[in-house]
mmCIF file of C-alpha atoms in Angstrom:
data_model
loop_
_atom_site.group_PDB
_atom_site.id
_atom_site.type_symbol
_atom_site.label_atom_id
_atom_site.label_comp_id
_atom_site.label_asym_id
_atom_site.label_seq_id
_atom_site.Cartn_x
_atom_site.Cartn_y
_atom_site.Cartn_z
ATOM 1 C CA MET Y 1 43.601 98.323 127.012
ATOM 2 C CA VAL Y 2 45.858 98.463 130.107
ATOM 3 C CA ARG Y 3 49.762 99.516 129.084
ATOM 4 C CA THR Y 4 52.469 96.503 130.120
ATOM 5 C CA HIS Y 5 55.363 99.003 129.491
ATOM 6 C CA ARG Y 6 56.485 102.357 129.827
ATOM 7 C CA TRP Y 7 57.250 104.839 126.603
ATOM 8 C CA PHE Y 8 61.160 103.960 127.475
ATOM 9 C CA THR Y 9 61.140 100.449 127.746
ATOM 10 C CA PRO Y 10 62.152 99.886 124.082
ATOM 11 C CA TRP Y 11 64.914 102.298 125.260
ATOM 12 C CA ILE Y 12 66.103 100.107 127.558
ATOM 13 C CA MET Y 13 65.940 97.097 125.737
ATOM 14 C CA VAL Y 14 68.422 98.341 123.030
ATOM 15 C CA LEU Y 15 70.830 100.351 125.050
ATOM 16 C CA PRO Y 16 73.533 97.941 125.246
ATOM 17 C CA ALA Y 17 73.908 97.789 121.211
ATOM 18 C CA LEU Y 18 73.728 101.283 121.087
ATOM 19 C CA VAL Y 19 76.571 101.351 124.041
ATOM 20 C CA ILE Y 20 78.821 99.261 122.342
ATOM 21 C CA LEU Y 21 77.595 100.705 118.804
ATOM 22 C CA CYS Y 22 79.535 104.203 119.704
ATOM 23 C CA VAL Y 23 82.281 103.444 121.920
ATOM 24 C CA PHE Y 24 83.143 100.532 119.110
ATOM 25 C CA ALA Y 25 82.351 102.264 116.233
ATOM 26 C CA LEU Y 26 81.111 106.153 116.214
ATOM 27 C CA TRP Y 27 83.592 107.485 118.551
ATOM 28 C CA PRO Y 28 86.759 105.305 116.662
ATOM 29 C CA ALA Y 29 85.235 106.975 113.494
ATOM 30 C CA VAL Y 30 84.850 110.579 114.826
ATOM 31 C CA ASN Y 31 88.513 109.895 116.553
ATOM 32 C CA THR Y 32 90.021 108.978 113.029
ATOM 33 C CA PHE Y 33 88.788 111.893 110.978
ATOM 34 C CA PHE Y 34 90.025 114.321 113.690
ATOM 35 C CA LEU Y 35 93.527 112.541 114.008
ATOM 36 C CA SER Y 36 93.474 112.995 110.355
ATOM 37 C CA PHE Y 37 94.133 116.889 110.676
ATOM 38 C CA THR Y 38 96.665 116.482 113.270
ATOM 39 C CA ASP Y 39 100.447 115.458 113.230
ATOM 40 C CA VAL Y 40 100.239 112.685 116.513
ATOM 41 C CA ARG Y 41 102.355 110.184 116.575
ATOM 42 C CA THR Y 42 102.201 106.896 118.996
ATOM 43 C CA LEU Y 43 104.322 108.450 121.737
ATOM 44 C CA SER Y 44 103.931 112.490 121.695
ATOM 45 C CA GLY Y 45 101.312 114.757 121.183
ATOM 46 C CA GLY Y 46 100.459 116.520 118.514
ATOM 47 C CA THR Y 47 99.092 119.774 116.728
ATOM 48 C CA ILE Y 48 96.784 120.199 114.496
ATOM 49 C CA VAL Y 49 98.286 120.488 110.887
ATOM 50 C CA GLY Y 50 94.863 121.032 108.721
ATOM 51 C CA LEU Y 51 94.779 119.418 105.251
ATOM 52 C CA ASP Y 52 98.704 118.688 105.228
ATOM 53 C CA ASN Y 53 98.204 114.701 105.583
ATOM 54 C CA TYR Y 54 95.368 114.749 102.862
ATOM 55 C CA ARG Y 55 98.766 116.469 100.649
ATOM 56 C CA LYS Y 56 101.179 113.852 101.732
ATOM 57 C CA LEU Y 57 98.521 111.243 100.466
ATOM 58 C CA VAL Y 58 98.713 113.097 96.925
ATOM 59 C CA ASP Y 59 102.993 112.597 96.686
ATOM 60 C CA ASP Y 60 103.000 109.288 98.427
ATOM 61 C CA PRO Y 61 104.616 106.944 95.419
ATOM 62 C CA GLN Y 62 104.034 103.847 97.895
ATOM 63 C CA LEU Y 63 99.761 105.274 98.584
ATOM 64 C CA ARG Y 64 100.038 105.333 94.125
ATOM 65 C CA ALA Y 65 101.364 101.822 94.461
ATOM 66 C CA ALA Y 66 98.778 100.524 96.530
ATOM 67 C CA LEU Y 67 96.101 102.057 94.583
ATOM 68 C CA VAL Y 68 97.129 100.341 91.637
ATOM 69 C CA ASN Y 69 97.506 96.971 93.670
ATOM 70 C CA THR Y 70 93.708 97.817 94.934
ATOM 71 C CA VAL Y 71 92.365 97.912 91.796
ATOM 72 C CA VAL Y 72 93.860 95.294 89.989
ATOM 73 C CA TYR Y 73 92.637 93.069 92.973
ATOM 74 C CA VAL Y 74 89.345 93.968 92.364
ATOM 75 C CA VAL Y 75 88.927 93.686 88.956
ATOM 76 C CA VAL Y 76 90.424 90.390 89.123
ATOM 77 C CA CYS Y 77 88.784 89.028 92.126
ATOM 78 C CA VAL Y 78 85.022 90.579 91.402
ATOM 79 C CA PRO Y 79 84.487 88.386 88.376
ATOM 80 C CA LEU Y 80 86.188 85.439 89.539
ATOM 81 C CA LEU Y 81 84.417 85.604 92.800
ATOM 82 C CA THR Y 82 80.887 85.943 91.198
ATOM 83 C CA PHE Y 83 80.897 83.389 89.094
ATOM 84 C CA LEU Y 84 83.137 80.578 89.691
ATOM 85 C CA PRO Y 85 81.430 79.936 93.092
ATOM 86 C CA LEU Y 86 78.007 80.008 90.644
ATOM 87 C CA LEU Y 87 79.566 77.017 88.822
ATOM 88 C CA LEU Y 88 80.574 75.123 92.010
ATOM 89 C CA ALA Y 89 77.346 75.748 93.501
ATOM 90 C CA ILE Y 90 75.163 74.124 90.332
ATOM 91 C CA LEU Y 91 77.721 71.027 90.393
ATOM 92 C CA ALA Y 92 76.926 70.871 94.070
ATOM 93 C CA GLU Y 93 73.434 70.772 93.441
ATOM 94 C CA LYS Y 94 73.883 67.529 91.159
ATOM 95 C CA PRO Y 95 73.329 64.344 92.852
ATOM 96 C CA LEU Y 96 77.250 62.624 92.608
ATOM 97 C CA ARG Y 97 78.922 60.174 94.066
ATOM 98 C CA GLY Y 98 81.262 61.742 96.550
ATOM 99 C CA LEU Y 99 79.500 65.367 96.891
ATOM 100 C CA ALA Y 100 80.095 65.686 100.735
ATOM 101 C CA ILE Y 101 83.851 65.431 100.213
ATOM 102 C CA PHE Y 102 83.369 67.969 97.541
ATOM 103 C CA ARG Y 103 81.550 70.527 99.387
ATOM 104 C CA THR Y 104 83.982 70.213 102.379
ATOM 105 C CA ILE Y 105 87.212 70.823 100.304
ATOM 106 C CA PHE Y 106 85.853 73.739 98.957
ATOM 107 C CA TYR Y 107 84.163 74.816 102.187
ATOM 108 C CA PHE Y 108 87.213 74.044 104.388
ATOM 109 C CA PRO Y 109 89.172 77.206 103.942
ATOM 110 C CA VAL Y 110 86.046 79.478 104.993
ATOM 111 C CA ILE Y 111 86.621 78.143 108.314
ATOM 112 C CA ALA Y 112 90.022 77.745 108.461
ATOM 113 C CA SER Y 113 92.209 80.913 109.650
ATOM 114 C CA ALA Y 114 93.580 83.171 107.124
ATOM 115 C CA VAL Y 115 96.756 83.156 108.877
ATOM 116 C CA ALA Y 116 96.920 79.623 108.411
ATOM 117 C CA VAL Y 117 95.630 79.322 104.945
ATOM 118 C CA ALA Y 118 98.329 82.050 104.141
ATOM 119 C CA VAL Y 119 100.996 79.934 105.792
ATOM 120 C CA ILE Y 120 100.320 77.083 103.446
ATOM 121 C CA TRP Y 121 100.257 79.007 100.317
ATOM 122 C CA LYS Y 122 103.569 80.485 101.641
ATOM 123 C CA PHE Y 123 105.238 76.964 102.069
ATOM 124 C CA LEU Y 124 103.661 75.864 98.892
ATOM 125 C CA LEU Y 125 105.316 78.965 96.753
ATOM 126 C CA ASP Y 126 108.356 79.678 98.110
ATOM 127 C CA ASP Y 127 111.269 79.579 96.196
ATOM 128 C CA ARG Y 128 112.052 75.958 98.209
ATOM 129 C CA GLY Y 129 108.753 75.102 98.374
ATOM 130 C CA LEU Y 130 106.818 72.062 97.207
ATOM 131 C CA ILE Y 131 106.000 74.041 93.966
ATOM 132 C CA ASN Y 132 108.671 74.695 92.461
ATOM 133 C CA GLY Y 133 110.938 72.070 94.278
ATOM 134 C CA TRP Y 134 108.624 69.390 92.245
ATOM 135 C CA ALA Y 135 108.743 71.582 88.906
ATOM 136 C CA THR Y 136 112.641 71.891 89.131
ATOM 137 C CA HIS Y 137 113.089 68.147 90.085
ATOM 138 C CA ALA Y 138 110.572 67.123 87.048
ATOM 139 C CA GLY Y 139 112.603 69.520 84.598
ATOM 140 C CA ILE Y 140 110.174 71.702 83.803
ATOM 141 C CA ILE Y 141 111.979 74.764 84.912
ATOM 142 C CA GLN Y 142 115.552 75.360 85.752
ATOM 143 C CA ASP Y 143 115.413 78.225 88.124
ATOM 144 C CA ALA Y 144 112.540 79.127 90.689
ATOM 145 C CA VAL Y 145 109.882 80.971 89.971
ATOM 146 C CA PRO Y 146 109.700 83.989 92.340
ATOM 147 C CA PHE Y 147 105.884 84.055 92.864
ATOM 148 C CA LEU Y 148 106.670 85.648 96.638
ATOM 149 C CA SER Y 149 109.448 87.972 95.249
ATOM 150 C CA GLY Y 150 108.335 89.024 91.896
ATOM 151 C CA ARG Y 151 106.002 92.134 91.948
ATOM 152 C CA TRP Y 152 103.074 90.858 89.814
ATOM 153 C CA LEU Y 153 103.814 87.529 90.666
ATOM 154 C CA LEU Y 154 103.278 88.108 94.573
ATOM 155 C CA LEU Y 155 100.288 90.195 93.709
ATOM 156 C CA PHE Y 156 98.406 87.283 91.580
ATOM 157 C CA SER Y 157 99.746 84.886 94.301
ATOM 158 C CA ALA Y 158 97.539 86.643 96.895
ATOM 159 C CA ILE Y 159 95.096 87.303 94.578
ATOM 160 C CA SER Y 160 94.802 83.292 94.047
ATOM 161 C CA LEU Y 161 94.964 82.462 97.581
ATOM 162 C CA THR Y 162 91.795 85.180 98.135
ATOM 163 C CA VAL Y 163 89.604 83.832 95.410
ATOM 164 C CA TRP Y 164 90.531 80.106 96.443
ATOM 165 C CA LYS Y 165 89.421 80.846 100.284
ATOM 166 C CA GLY Y 166 86.110 82.781 99.623
ATOM 167 C CA LEU Y 167 84.691 80.184 96.956
ATOM 168 C CA GLY Y 168 83.423 77.953 99.699
ATOM 169 C CA TYR Y 169 82.002 81.055 101.278
ATOM 170 C CA TYR Y 170 79.793 82.268 98.098
ATOM 171 C CA MET Y 171 78.964 79.129 96.819
ATOM 172 C CA VAL Y 172 77.115 78.735 99.912
ATOM 173 C CA LEU Y 173 75.214 82.137 99.318
ATOM 174 C CA TYR Y 174 74.373 80.526 95.869
ATOM 175 C CA LEU Y 175 73.264 77.108 97.295
ATOM 176 C CA SER Y 176 70.544 79.152 98.923
ATOM 177 C CA ALA Y 177 69.814 81.355 95.921
ATOM 178 C CA LEU Y 178 69.693 78.369 93.504
ATOM 179 C CA GLY Y 179 66.662 76.682 95.671
ATOM 180 C CA ASN Y 180 64.577 79.520 94.662
ATOM 181 C CA VAL Y 181 65.302 78.934 90.608
ATOM 182 C CA ASP Y 182 61.896 77.132 89.730
ATOM 183 C CA PRO Y 183 62.808 73.754 88.019
ATOM 184 C CA GLN Y 184 59.960 74.119 85.656
ATOM 185 C CA LEU Y 185 62.180 76.796 83.714
ATOM 186 C CA HIS Y 186 64.735 74.304 83.270
ATOM 187 C CA GLU Y 187 61.665 71.822 81.970
ATOM 188 C CA ALA Y 188 60.405 74.315 79.922
ATOM 189 C CA ALA Y 189 64.048 75.779 78.294
ATOM 190 C CA ALA Y 190 65.323 71.766 78.104
ATOM 191 C CA VAL Y 191 61.876 71.191 75.912
ATOM 192 C CA ASP Y 192 62.492 74.144 73.712
ATOM 193 C CA GLY Y 193 65.491 72.640 73.046
ATOM 194 C CA ALA Y 194 67.818 74.729 74.897
ATOM 195 C CA GLY Y 195 71.085 73.004 76.317
ATOM 196 C CA PRO Y 196 72.878 73.580 79.488
ATOM 197 C CA ILE Y 197 74.905 76.461 78.856
ATOM 198 C CA ARG Y 198 71.744 78.388 76.984
ATOM 199 C CA ARG Y 199 69.937 77.123 80.228
ATOM 200 C CA PHE Y 200 72.284 78.938 82.358
ATOM 201 C CA TRP Y 201 72.074 82.125 80.866
ATOM 202 C CA SER Y 202 68.631 82.255 79.979
ATOM 203 C CA VAL Y 203 67.356 80.776 83.295
ATOM 204 C CA THR Y 204 69.797 80.211 86.146
ATOM 205 C CA VAL Y 205 71.351 83.743 85.770
ATOM 206 C CA PRO Y 206 68.388 85.569 85.599
ATOM 207 C CA GLY Y 207 66.852 83.687 88.620
ATOM 208 C CA VAL Y 208 70.557 84.183 90.961
ATOM 209 C CA ARG Y 209 70.692 87.611 89.562
ATOM 210 C CA ARG Y 210 70.197 89.421 92.590
ATOM 211 C CA THR Y 211 72.782 87.399 94.667
ATOM 212 C CA MET Y 212 75.246 87.954 91.892
ATOM 213 C CA VAL Y 213 74.803 91.651 92.433
ATOM 214 C CA LEU Y 214 75.072 91.166 96.120
ATOM 215 C CA VAL Y 215 78.496 89.046 95.978
ATOM 216 C CA ALA Y 216 80.207 91.086 93.175
ATOM 217 C CA ILE Y 217 79.696 94.329 95.911
ATOM 218 C CA LEU Y 218 80.817 92.054 98.745
ATOM 219 C CA VAL Y 219 84.101 90.870 97.143
ATOM 220 C CA MET Y 220 84.865 94.818 95.948
ATOM 221 C CA VAL Y 221 84.721 96.017 99.260
ATOM 222 C CA SER Y 222 86.389 92.951 100.600
ATOM 223 C CA ALA Y 223 89.327 93.578 97.860
ATOM 224 C CA MET Y 224 89.751 96.872 98.901
ATOM 225 C CA ARG Y 225 90.558 96.256 102.402
ATOM 226 C CA ILE Y 226 93.038 93.277 101.722
ATOM 227 C CA PHE Y 227 95.558 92.774 104.142
ATOM 228 C CA THR Y 228 96.658 89.370 105.429
ATOM 229 C CA GLU Y 229 97.663 87.553 102.458
ATOM 230 C CA LEU Y 230 99.755 90.104 100.687
ATOM 231 C CA TYR Y 231 101.465 90.418 104.466
ATOM 232 C CA ILE Y 232 102.206 86.771 105.395
ATOM 233 C CA LEU Y 233 103.130 86.282 101.481
ATOM 234 C CA GLY Y 234 104.755 89.350 101.247
ATOM 235 C CA GLY Y 235 106.250 90.300 104.371
ATOM 236 C CA LYS Y 236 106.378 93.095 106.721
ATOM 237 C CA THR Y 237 107.900 95.029 103.882
ATOM 238 C CA GLY Y 238 105.114 94.037 101.749
ATOM 239 C CA GLY Y 239 107.455 92.440 98.752
ATOM 240 C CA VAL Y 240 110.360 93.644 97.493
ATOM 241 C CA GLY Y 241 110.791 97.684 97.577
ATOM 242 C CA GLY Y 242 107.251 97.849 99.351
ATOM 243 C CA GLN Y 243 105.426 97.433 96.185
ATOM 244 C CA ASP Y 244 102.923 94.423 97.079
ATOM 245 C CA VAL Y 245 101.008 96.913 99.516
ATOM 246 C CA SER Y 246 97.533 97.869 99.835
ATOM 247 C CA VAL Y 247 95.707 100.657 101.582
ATOM 248 C CA VAL Y 248 95.103 98.816 104.512
ATOM 249 C CA PHE Y 249 98.815 97.200 104.661
ATOM 250 C CA LEU Y 250 100.208 100.788 104.737
ATOM 251 C CA ILE Y 251 97.704 102.183 107.364
ATOM 252 C CA GLN Y 252 99.369 99.266 109.532
ATOM 253 C CA SER Y 253 102.857 100.395 108.732
ATOM 254 C CA SER Y 254 102.358 104.274 108.960
ATOM 255 C CA ALA Y 255 100.410 103.591 112.480
ATOM 256 C CA SER Y 256 103.166 100.834 113.885
ATOM 257 C CA GLY Y 257 106.181 101.522 116.410
ATOM 258 C CA ALA Y 258 107.120 103.533 118.997
ATOM 259 C CA ASP Y 259 107.180 106.630 116.225
ATOM 260 C CA GLY Y 260 104.122 105.567 114.445
ATOM 261 C CA ARG Y 261 102.735 108.510 112.221
ATOM 262 C CA LEU Y 262 98.743 107.978 113.731
ATOM 263 C CA GLY Y 263 97.651 111.459 111.683
ATOM 264 C CA TYR Y 264 98.603 110.124 108.383
ATOM 265 C CA ALA Y 265 97.353 106.650 109.002
ATOM 266 C CA SER Y 266 94.006 108.463 109.956
ATOM 267 C CA ALA Y 267 94.149 110.268 106.696
ATOM 268 C CA LEU Y 268 94.604 106.787 105.047
ATOM 269 C CA SER Y 269 91.450 105.353 107.000
ATOM 270 C CA VAL Y 270 89.289 108.234 106.053
ATOM 271 C CA LEU Y 271 90.508 107.749 102.441
ATOM 272 C CA LEU Y 272 89.685 103.793 102.642
ATOM 273 C CA PHE Y 273 86.462 105.012 104.320
ATOM 274 C CA VAL Y 274 85.292 107.220 100.957
ATOM 275 C CA MET Y 275 87.037 104.040 98.402
ATOM 276 C CA THR Y 276 84.450 102.085 99.968
ATOM 277 C CA LEU Y 277 81.207 104.527 99.959
ATOM 278 C CA PRO Y 278 80.237 104.047 96.335
ATOM 279 C CA PRO Y 279 79.898 100.205 96.703
ATOM 280 C CA MET Y 280 78.200 100.737 100.246
ATOM 281 C CA ALA Y 281 75.976 103.144 98.321
ATOM 282 C CA LEU Y 282 75.060 100.896 95.499
ATOM 283 C CA LEU Y 283 74.075 97.962 98.165
ATOM 284 C CA ALA Y 284 71.927 100.243 99.781
ATOM 285 C CA ARG Y 285 70.365 101.398 97.029
ATOM 286 C CA PHE Y 286 69.826 97.363 95.557
ATOM 287 C CA ASN Y 287 68.492 96.109 98.717
ATOM 288 C CA ARG Y 288 66.038 99.050 98.823
ATOM 289 C CA LYS Y 289 64.987 98.133 95.133
ATOM 290 C CA VAL Y 290 64.660 94.411 96.969
ATOM 291 C CA ASP Y 291 62.450 95.578 99.472
ATOM 292 C CA GLU Y 292 60.389 97.313 96.806
#
């Protein structure tokens, strides 16, 4: 048998991808880890300070607020973005009139820019925005509801924006999973007297369980890295008093400006990486079980 290629031919084919991986992923990660042990600033050099940046993390009250916000974000977003898209996908499968418009409405936020969507929500939720203006005009409220200035109201406004924007994307994943559920199982359950709710929990949910786990983990990691919604709705300070910030928000604010603390921002980046490790390890284990 005549060999048609040399031993290094496969390496040449993957070389561009390896170069891109090393330049834009591995090297920045290694450099960030190294900078986390220094006090480097944007326009000045620095020295190695050991674990000082990590000690500052423990004493940083704004980081504690960011971690609380992140936990709330994860706890609220994971169940909502795991079950609501599944219910929408079940409705989207029905032969209803105007189904194409229904799908388009829920998928439109996915293709729209996150910044553009957040600006629209800011217009709606502002003290002089559409919702407060309508409620005041209708006599429902006397004073404007501080959607964008109250700590928890701002946080839940950002969460509602994240949920609304993610519904269409995860609905498509569930539509694909629902196509693999045997319709005869639904027919057999219906013959046995099971109603729609019983069939949902006994047939639909077990049939899309793998997709539900995947969606939950993806939502969890995305919630930990939330930034755009809080930045647009709360401004560059992260709401009144900087209480509505996330870890990514703190990384951006710490590293920005001519006197940005790159060393401290790197320590925050390492912390965020460690936070995302458990769900990513769970996802890897889940994928390995699926392959088996």
